[in-house]
Amino acid sequence: MKLVKTNLKFKTSGNAPFVYETPPLHIRNHTVMVLCGPRGCGKDHTATNIIEMLKYDVVISITPSGSFESNHAQYKRLNIQPEHVFSPDDPQVVQKITDIIDSLRDDLLEYRQKLKMIKELKANIKNPYDLQENYHLFSEFIGLDGNWITPEHKYGGRYPKVCVLASDVQSTLLFRNRHWLNLCIKSRHVAPMPEDEPSLGVSLIMCVQSYTATGGSLPRAIRQNLTHFGLFRCRNKDTLDLISKELAGEVSPEKFLAVYRYIMADEEDKHVMMFVDLFRKPEHPSMFRKNYTEFVVM
């Protein structure tokens, strides 16, 4: 078997899969992340720390009634607004989330349009009072002192970074909601921008207690579209083998299990986690991390 070279080449097209710049040691964004481990292992603690470090502007919570209050001390750090907390059993939850992101996109486009308008006004009219009978049409651009007002944008004219944190959602309607599964697949395409500009998109972080479970497992459609995966201590060998096989497209099962055993050998850390970056930055020394904060190099 051999390869015969040609002069045929594909042209680069489309938008980059990761829109936002992140600090050097951090993962790329957007993310579709699952943190998997038993109750009390530290999933929410890990998720809130990652969200905080990545400096998301808007954080949306999907969690059953009572769970948000029980984790309030952690979630408070994320400045989650009351109107951004949703039930996983709400059949309209995905539409409500996309509406929020669309409104952020619309605000940005409106800001750009206003900048264009004020630029044209300044180019054609020296003083706001020269508008005469049209003065009222552009009053939002004119201050009480009679000078031009430059439009403002909450995020300084940049893309707002949005993250959805879904916790305690197994065995709820969310994982049986085809709209949620679709969102996990097309997350970076949410809230499209005009022309060839990348969409605003959204990052998704899901905290689950089991990788597979009867009547409420992590859907395969989500598992196959992960960009990042955090695994806490797993007591089920069959589940561990399944995870290693499903990630075989990025890392061999043997290497995955070797790294897992190395990380879990730390018996003093009761909340130890193996973190797998399936789309690591080229400059990162490894796709594996211990507790997100340390790279594991083989």
Coordinates of N, CA and C in Angstrom, one line a residue, residues 55-209:
K55 N -13.4 33.4 33.2 CA -14.0 34.8 33.2 C -15.2 34.9 32.2
Y56 N -16.2 34.0 32.3 CA -17.4 34.1 31.5 C -18.2 35.4 32.0
D57 N -18.8 36.0 31.0 CA -19.5 37.2 31.3 C -20.9 36.9 31.8
V58 N -21.5 35.9 31.2 CA -22.9 35.5 31.6 C -22.9 34.0 31.9
V59 N -23.3 33.6 33.1 CA -23.4 32.2 33.4 C -24.9 31.8 33.7
I60 N -25.3 30.8 33.0 CA -26.7 30.3 33.1 C -26.7 29.0 33.8
S61 N -27.6 28.8 34.8 CA -27.7 27.6 35.6 C -28.9 26.8 35.2
I62 N -28.7 25.5 35.0 CA -29.8 24.5 34.8 C -29.6 23.5 36.0
T63 N -30.6 23.5 36.9 CA -30.5 22.6 38.0 C -31.8 22.5 38.7
P64 N -32.1 21.3 39.3 CA -33.5 21.1 39.9 C -33.7 22.1 41.0
S65 N -34.9 22.3 41.4 CA -35.3 23.2 42.5 C -34.6 22.6 43.8
G66 N -34.0 23.5 44.5 CA -33.3 23.2 45.7 C -31.8 23.0 45.5
S67 N -31.4 22.5 44.4 CA -29.9 22.3 44.1 C -29.2 23.6 44.1
F68 N -29.8 24.6 43.4 CA -29.2 25.9 43.3 C -29.0 26.5 44.7
E69 N -30.0 26.4 45.5 CA -29.9 27.0 46.9 C -28.8 26.2 47.7
S70 N -28.7 24.9 47.6 CA -27.8 24.1 48.3 C -26.3 24.4 47.9
N71 N -26.1 24.9 46.7 CA -24.8 25.2 46.2 C -24.6 26.7 46.1
H72 N -25.5 27.5 46.8 CA -25.5 28.9 46.6 C -24.1 29.6 46.9
A73 N -23.4 29.1 47.9 CA -22.1 29.7 48.2 C -21.2 29.6 47.1
Q74 N -21.2 28.5 46.3 CA -20.3 28.4 45.2 C -20.8 29.2 44.0
Y75 N -22.1 29.1 43.7 CA -22.7 29.8 42.6 C -22.7 31.3 42.7
K76 N -22.7 31.8 44.0 CA -22.7 33.2 44.2 C -21.5 33.9 43.6
R77 N -20.4 33.2 43.6 CA -19.1 33.7 43.0 C -19.3 33.9 41.5
L78 N -20.2 33.3 40.9 CA -20.3 33.4 39.4 C -21.3 34.5 39.0
N79 N -21.9 35.1 40.0 CA -22.9 36.2 39.7 C -24.0 35.8 38.8
I80 N -24.5 34.6 39.1 CA -25.7 34.1 38.3 C -26.9 34.9 38.6
Q81 N -27.6 35.5 37.7 CA -28.8 36.3 37.9 C -30.0 35.4 38.1
P82 N -30.9 35.8 38.9 CA -32.1 34.9 39.2 C -32.8 34.5 37.9
E83 N -32.9 35.4 36.9 CA -33.6 35.1 35.7 C -32.8 34.2 34.8
H84 N -31.6 33.8 35.2 CA -30.8 32.9 34.5 C -30.7 31.5 35.1
V85 N -31.6 31.2 36.0 CA -31.7 29.9 36.6 C -32.9 29.2 36.1
F86 N -32.7 28.0 35.5 CA -33.8 27.3 34.9 C -33.9 25.8 35.4
S87 N -35.1 25.3 35.3 CA -35.3 23.9 35.7 C -34.9 22.9 34.5
P88 N -34.3 21.8 34.8 CA -34.0 20.9 33.7 C -35.3 20.2 33.2
D89 N -36.4 20.3 33.9 CA -37.6 19.7 33.4 C -38.5 20.7 32.7
D90 N -38.0 21.9 32.5 CA -38.7 22.9 31.7 C -38.5 22.5 30.2
P91 N -39.6 22.2 29.5 CA -39.4 21.8 28.1 C -39.0 23.0 27.2
Q92 N -39.1 24.2 27.7 CA -38.7 25.4 26.9 C -37.3 25.9 27.3
V93 N -36.6 25.1 28.1 CA -35.3 25.7 28.7 C -34.3 26.0 27.6
V94 N -34.2 25.2 26.6 CA -33.2 25.5 25.5 C -33.6 26.8 24.7
Q95 N -34.9 26.9 24.4 CA -35.3 28.1 23.8 C -35.0 29.4 24.6
K96 N -35.2 29.3 25.9 CA -35.0 30.4 26.8 C -33.5 30.8 26.8
I97 N -32.7 29.7 26.8 CA -31.2 30.0 26.8 C -30.8 30.6 25.5
T98 N -31.3 30.1 24.3 CA -30.9 30.7 23.1 C -31.4 32.1 22.9
D99 N -32.6 32.4 23.5 CA -33.1 33.7 23.5 C -32.2 34.7 24.2
I100 N -31.6 34.3 25.3 CA -30.7 35.1 26.1 C -29.5 35.4 25.2
I101 N -28.9 34.4 24.6 CA -27.7 34.6 23.8 C -28.0 35.4 22.5
D102 N -29.2 35.2 21.9 CA -29.6 36.0 20.8 C -29.7 37.5 21.2
S103 N -30.2 37.7 22.4 CA -30.4 39.1 22.8 C -29.0 39.8 23.0
L104 N -28.0 39.0 23.5 CA -26.6 39.5 23.7 C -26.0 39.8 22.3
R105 N -26.3 39.0 21.3 CA -25.9 39.2 20.0 C -26.5 40.5 19.4
D106 N -27.8 40.6 19.6 CA -28.5 41.8 19.1 C -28.0 43.1 19.7
D107 N -27.7 43.0 21.0 CA -27.2 44.2 21.7 C -25.8 44.6 21.1
L108 N -25.0 43.6 20.7 CA -23.7 43.9 20.1 C -23.9 44.6 18.7
L109 N -24.8 44.0 18.0 CA -25.1 44.5 16.6 C -25.7 45.9 16.7
E110 N -26.6 46.1 17.7 CA -27.1 47.5 17.8 C -26.1 48.5 18.2
Y111 N -25.1 48.1 19.1 CA -24.0 49.0 19.5 C -23.2 49.3 18.3
R112 N -22.9 48.3 17.4 CA -22.1 48.6 16.2 C -22.8 49.6 15.3
Q113 N -24.1 49.4 15.2 CA -24.9 50.3 14.3 C -24.9 51.7 14.8
K114 N -25.0 51.8 16.1 CA -25.0 53.2 16.7 C -23.6 53.8 16.6
L115 N -22.6 53.1 16.7 CA -21.2 53.6 16.4 C -21.1 54.2 15.0
K116 N -21.7 53.4 14.1 CA -21.7 53.9 12.7 C -22.5 55.1 12.5
M117 N -23.6 55.2 13.2 CA -24.5 56.4 13.1 C -23.8 57.6 13.6
I118 N -23.2 57.5 14.8 CA -22.6 58.7 15.5 C -21.4 59.1 14.6
K119 N -20.7 58.2 14.0 CA -19.5 58.5 13.2 C -20.0 59.4 12.0
E120 N -21.1 58.9 11.4 CA -21.7 59.7 10.2 C -22.2 61.0 10.6
L121 N -22.8 61.1 11.8 CA -23.3 62.4 12.3 C -22.2 63.4 12.5
K122 N -21.1 62.9 13.1 CA -20.0 63.8 13.4 C -19.3 64.2 12.1
A123 N -19.4 63.4 11.1 CA -18.7 63.7 9.9 C -19.5 64.7 9.1
N124 N -20.8 64.8 9.3 CA -21.6 65.7 8.5 C -22.2 66.9 9.2
I125 N -22.2 66.8 10.5 CA -22.7 67.9 11.3 C -21.7 68.3 12.4
K126 N -21.3 69.5 12.5 CA -20.3 70.0 13.4 C -20.9 70.0 14.8
N127 N -22.1 70.5 15.0 CA -22.7 70.7 16.3 C -24.1 70.0 16.3
P128 N -24.5 69.3 17.4 CA -25.8 68.7 17.5 C -26.9 69.7 17.2
Y129 N -26.8 70.9 17.6 CA -27.9 71.9 17.5 C -28.1 72.2 16.0
D130 N -27.2 71.8 15.1 CA -27.3 72.0 13.7 C -28.4 71.1 13.1
L131 N -28.8 70.1 13.9 CA -29.8 69.2 13.5 C -31.2 69.8 13.3
Q132 N -31.4 70.9 14.1 CA -32.6 71.7 14.1 C -33.8 70.8 14.3
E133 N -34.7 70.8 13.3 CA -36.0 70.1 13.5 C -35.8 68.5 13.6
N134 N -34.6 68.0 13.2 CA -34.3 66.6 13.3 C -33.6 66.3 14.6
Y135 N -33.5 67.3 15.5 CA -32.7 67.1 16.7 C -33.3 65.9 17.6
H136 N -34.6 65.8 17.6 CA -35.2 64.8 18.5 C -35.0 63.4 18.0
L137 N -34.7 63.2 16.7 CA -34.5 61.9 16.1 C -33.2 61.3 16.6
F138 N -32.2 62.1 17.0 CA -30.9 61.7 17.4 C -30.6 62.1 18.9
S139 N -31.6 62.3 19.7 CA -31.5 62.8 21.0 C -30.6 61.8 21.9
E140 N -30.7 60.5 21.6 CA -29.9 59.6 22.4 C -28.4 59.8 22.2
F141 N -28.0 60.5 21.2 CA -26.6 60.7 20.9 C -26.1 62.1 21.4
I142 N -27.0 62.8 22.1 CA -26.7 64.2 22.5 C -26.9 64.3 24.0
G143 N -25.9 64.8 24.7 CA -25.9 64.9 26.1 C -26.6 66.2 26.6
L144 N -26.8 66.3 27.9 CA -27.5 67.5 28.4 C -26.7 68.8 28.2
D145 N -25.3 68.6 28.0 CA -24.5 69.7 27.8 C -24.4 70.1 26.3
G146 N -25.2 69.4 25.5 CA -25.2 69.7 24.0 C -24.1 69.1 23.2
N147 N -23.3 68.2 23.8 CA -22.2 67.5 23.1 C -22.7 66.1 22.7
W148 N -21.9 65.6 21.7 CA -22.2 64.2 21.3 C -21.9 63.2 22.4
I149 N -22.7 62.1 22.4 CA -22.5 61.0 23.3 C -22.1 59.8 22.5
T150 N -21.0 59.2 22.9 CA -20.5 58.0 22.2 C -21.3 56.8 22.8
P151 N -21.9 56.0 22.0 CA -22.6 54.8 22.5 C -21.7 53.9 23.3
E152 N -22.3 53.2 24.3 CA -21.6 52.3 25.2 C -22.2 50.9 25.0
H153 N -21.3 49.9 25.3 CA -21.7 48.5 25.2 C -21.2 47.9 26.5
K154 N -22.0 47.1 27.2 CA -21.7 46.5 28.5 C -20.4 45.7 28.4
Y155 N -20.0 45.1 27.3 CA -18.8 44.3 27.2 C -17.8 45.0 26.3
G156 N -17.8 46.3 26.2 CA -16.8 47.0 25.5 C -16.7 46.8 24.0
G157 N -17.8 46.3 23.4 CA -17.8 46.0 22.0 C -17.3 44.7 21.6
R158 N -16.9 43.8 22.6 CA -16.4 42.5 22.3 C -17.6 41.5 22.4
Y159 N -17.3 40.3 22.0 CA -18.2 39.2 22.1 C -18.4 38.9 23.6
P160 N -19.6 38.8 24.2 CA -19.8 38.4 25.5 C -19.6 36.9 25.6
K161 N -18.9 36.4 26.6 CA -18.7 35.0 26.8 C -19.8 34.4 27.7
V162 N -20.4 33.4 27.2 CA -21.6 32.8 27.8 C -21.3 31.3 28.2
C163 N -21.7 30.9 29.4 CA -21.5 29.5 29.8 C -22.8 29.0 30.4
V164 N -23.2 27.8 30.1 CA -24.3 27.1 30.8 C -23.8 26.0 31.7
L165 N -24.1 26.1 32.9 CA -23.7 25.0 33.9 C -25.0 24.2 34.2
A166 N -24.9 22.9 33.8 CA -26.0 22.0 34.1 C -25.6 21.0 35.1
S167 N -26.2 21.0 36.3 CA -25.8 20.2 37.4 C -27.0 19.4 38.0
D168 N -26.8 18.2 38.4 CA -27.9 17.3 38.9 C -29.0 17.2 37.9
V169 N -28.7 17.0 36.7 CA -29.7 16.9 35.6 C -29.9 15.5 35.1
Q170 N -29.2 14.5 35.6 CA -29.5 13.2 35.1 C -30.9 12.7 35.7
S171 N -31.5 11.9 34.9 CA -32.9 11.5 35.2 C -33.9 12.6 35.2
T172 N -33.6 13.7 34.5 CA -34.5 14.8 34.3 C -34.9 14.8 32.8
L173 N -35.8 15.7 32.4 CA -36.2 15.8 31.0 C -35.1 16.3 30.1
L174 N -34.1 17.0 30.7 CA -33.1 17.7 29.9 C -32.3 16.7 29.0
F175 N -31.9 15.5 29.6 CA -31.2 14.6 28.8 C -32.0 13.8 27.8
R176 N -33.3 14.0 27.9 CA -34.2 13.4 26.9 C -34.8 14.5 26.0
N177 N -34.3 15.7 26.1 CA -34.8 16.8 25.3 C -33.9 16.9 24.1
R178 N -34.5 16.6 22.9 CA -33.7 16.6 21.7 C -33.1 18.0 21.4
H179 N -33.8 19.1 21.9 CA -33.2 20.4 21.7 C -32.0 20.6 22.4
W180 N -31.9 20.0 23.6 CA -30.6 20.1 24.4 C -29.5 19.3 23.7
L181 N -29.8 18.1 23.2 CA -28.8 17.3 22.5 C -28.3 18.1 21.3
N182 N -29.3 18.8 20.6 CA -28.9 19.6 19.4 C -28.0 20.7 19.8
L183 N -28.3 21.3 21.0 CA -27.5 22.5 21.4 C -26.1 22.0 21.7
C184 N -25.9 20.8 22.3 CA -24.6 20.3 22.6 C -23.8 20.0 21.3
I185 N -24.5 19.7 20.2 CA -23.8 19.5 19.0 C -23.4 20.8 18.3
K186 N -24.3 21.8 18.3 CA -24.1 23.0 17.6 C -23.8 24.2 18.5
S187 N -23.3 24.0 19.7 CA -23.1 25.0 20.7 C -22.3 26.2 20.2
R188 N -21.3 26.0 19.4 CA -20.5 27.2 18.9 C -21.2 27.9 17.8
H189 N -22.3 27.4 17.3 CA -23.0 28.1 16.2 C -24.2 28.9 16.6
V190 N -24.5 28.9 18.0 CA -25.6 29.6 18.5 C -25.4 31.1 18.3
A191 N -26.5 31.8 18.0 CA -26.5 33.3 17.8 C -25.6 33.6 16.7
P192 N -25.9 33.3 15.4 CA -25.0 33.6 14.3 C -24.9 35.1 14.0
M193 N -23.7 35.5 13.6 CA -23.5 36.9 13.3 C -23.6 37.0 11.8
P194 N -23.7 38.3 11.3 CA -23.9 38.5 9.9 C -22.6 38.2 9.1
E195 N -22.8 37.9 7.8 CA -21.7 37.6 6.9 C -20.8 36.5 7.4
D196 N -19.5 36.7 7.3 CA -18.6 35.5 7.7 C -18.1 35.6 9.1
E197 N -18.7 36.4 9.9 CA -18.2 36.5 11.3 C -18.6 35.3 12.1
P198 N -17.8 34.8 13.0 CA -18.2 33.7 13.9 C -19.4 34.0 14.7
S199 N -20.2 32.9 15.0 CA -21.3 33.1 15.9 C -20.8 33.4 17.3
L200 N -21.8 33.9 18.2 CA -21.4 34.1 19.6 C -21.1 32.8 20.3
G201 N -22.0 31.8 20.0 CA -21.8 30.5 20.6 C -22.0 30.5 22.1
V202 N -21.9 29.3 22.7 CA -22.1 29.1 24.1 C -21.2 27.9 24.6
S203 N -20.7 28.0 25.8 CA -20.0 26.9 26.4 C -20.9 26.1 27.3
L204 N -20.8 24.8 27.3 CA -21.7 24.0 28.1 C -20.8 23.1 29.1
I205 N -21.2 23.2 30.4 CA -20.5 22.3 31.3 C -21.6 21.5 32.1
M206 N -21.4 20.2 32.0 CA -22.4 19.3 32.7 C -21.8 18.5 33.8
C207 N -22.4 18.5 34.9 CA -21.9 17.7 36.1 C -22.9 16.5 36.2
V208 N -22.3 15.3 36.1 CA -23.2 14.1 36.2 C -22.5 13.1 37.2
Q209 N -23.4 12.3 37.7 CA -22.9 11.3 38.7 C -22.5 10.0 38.1

